[in-house]
Coordinates of C-alpha atoms in Angstrom, one line a residue:
X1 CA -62.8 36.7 49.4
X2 CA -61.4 38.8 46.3
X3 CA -57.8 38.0 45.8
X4 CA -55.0 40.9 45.8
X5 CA -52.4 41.0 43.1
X6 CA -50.2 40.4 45.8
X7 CA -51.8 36.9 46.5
X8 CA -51.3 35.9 43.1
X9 CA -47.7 36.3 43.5
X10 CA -47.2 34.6 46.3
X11 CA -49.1 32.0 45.3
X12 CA -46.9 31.6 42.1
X13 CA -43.5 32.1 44.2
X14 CA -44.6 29.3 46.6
X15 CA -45.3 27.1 43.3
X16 CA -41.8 28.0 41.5
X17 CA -39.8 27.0 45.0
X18 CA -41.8 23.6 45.1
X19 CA -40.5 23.2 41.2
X20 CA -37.2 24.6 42.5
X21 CA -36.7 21.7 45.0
X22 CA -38.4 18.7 43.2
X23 CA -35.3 19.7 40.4
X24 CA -33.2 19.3 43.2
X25 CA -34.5 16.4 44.8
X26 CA -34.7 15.1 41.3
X27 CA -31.4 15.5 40.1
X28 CA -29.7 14.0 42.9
X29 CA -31.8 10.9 42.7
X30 CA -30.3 10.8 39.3
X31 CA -27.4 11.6 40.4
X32 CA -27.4 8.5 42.5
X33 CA -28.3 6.4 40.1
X34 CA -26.1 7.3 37.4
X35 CA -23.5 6.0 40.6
X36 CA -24.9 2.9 40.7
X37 CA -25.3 2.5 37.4
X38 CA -22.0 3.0 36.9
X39 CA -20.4 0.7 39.9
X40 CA -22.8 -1.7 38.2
X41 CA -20.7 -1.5 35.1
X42 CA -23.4 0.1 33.0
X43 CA -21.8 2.1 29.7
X44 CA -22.2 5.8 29.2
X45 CA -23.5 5.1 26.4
X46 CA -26.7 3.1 27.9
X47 CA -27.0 5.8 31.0
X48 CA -27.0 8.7 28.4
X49 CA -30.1 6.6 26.0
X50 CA -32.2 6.2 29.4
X51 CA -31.2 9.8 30.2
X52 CA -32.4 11.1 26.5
X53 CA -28.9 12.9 26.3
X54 CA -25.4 11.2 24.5
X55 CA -22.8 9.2 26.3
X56 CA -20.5 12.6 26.4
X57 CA -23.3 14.7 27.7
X58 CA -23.7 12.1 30.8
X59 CA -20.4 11.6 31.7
X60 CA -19.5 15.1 31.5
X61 CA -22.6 15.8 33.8
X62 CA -21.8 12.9 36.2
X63 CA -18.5 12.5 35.8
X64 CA -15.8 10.2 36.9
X65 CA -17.2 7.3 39.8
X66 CA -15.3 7.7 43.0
X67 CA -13.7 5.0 44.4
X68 CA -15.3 3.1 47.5
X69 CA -13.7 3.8 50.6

């Protein structure tokens, strides 16, 4: 079997949607636990250090914790 040029591609689309949705399985699971961070009274400024990012940059990204219901 010789591959086609056209197998390549598909090949290399199929690996950047697996990247695509471990990002986004990834970022909510961050997501998540920047919430319970949070609720657990952890600071910005500790989420942002494990995050590698500053204390602005998380809460801007995360935001505000909603209120439980």
């Amino acid at each position: 079997y010789e591959p086609s040029p056209e197998d390549e591609v598909a090949v290399a689309e199929h690996l950047l949607r697996r990247a695509a949705l471990a990002r986004a399985q990834s970022e909510r699971q961050t997501g998540e636990a920047v919430l319970a961070a949070r609720r657990a009274g952890v600071s910005w400024k500790r989420i942002g250090a494990e995050l590698g990012i500053s204390a602005q940059a998380a809460q801007q990204r995360y935001g505000p914790v909603p209120k439980s219901a």
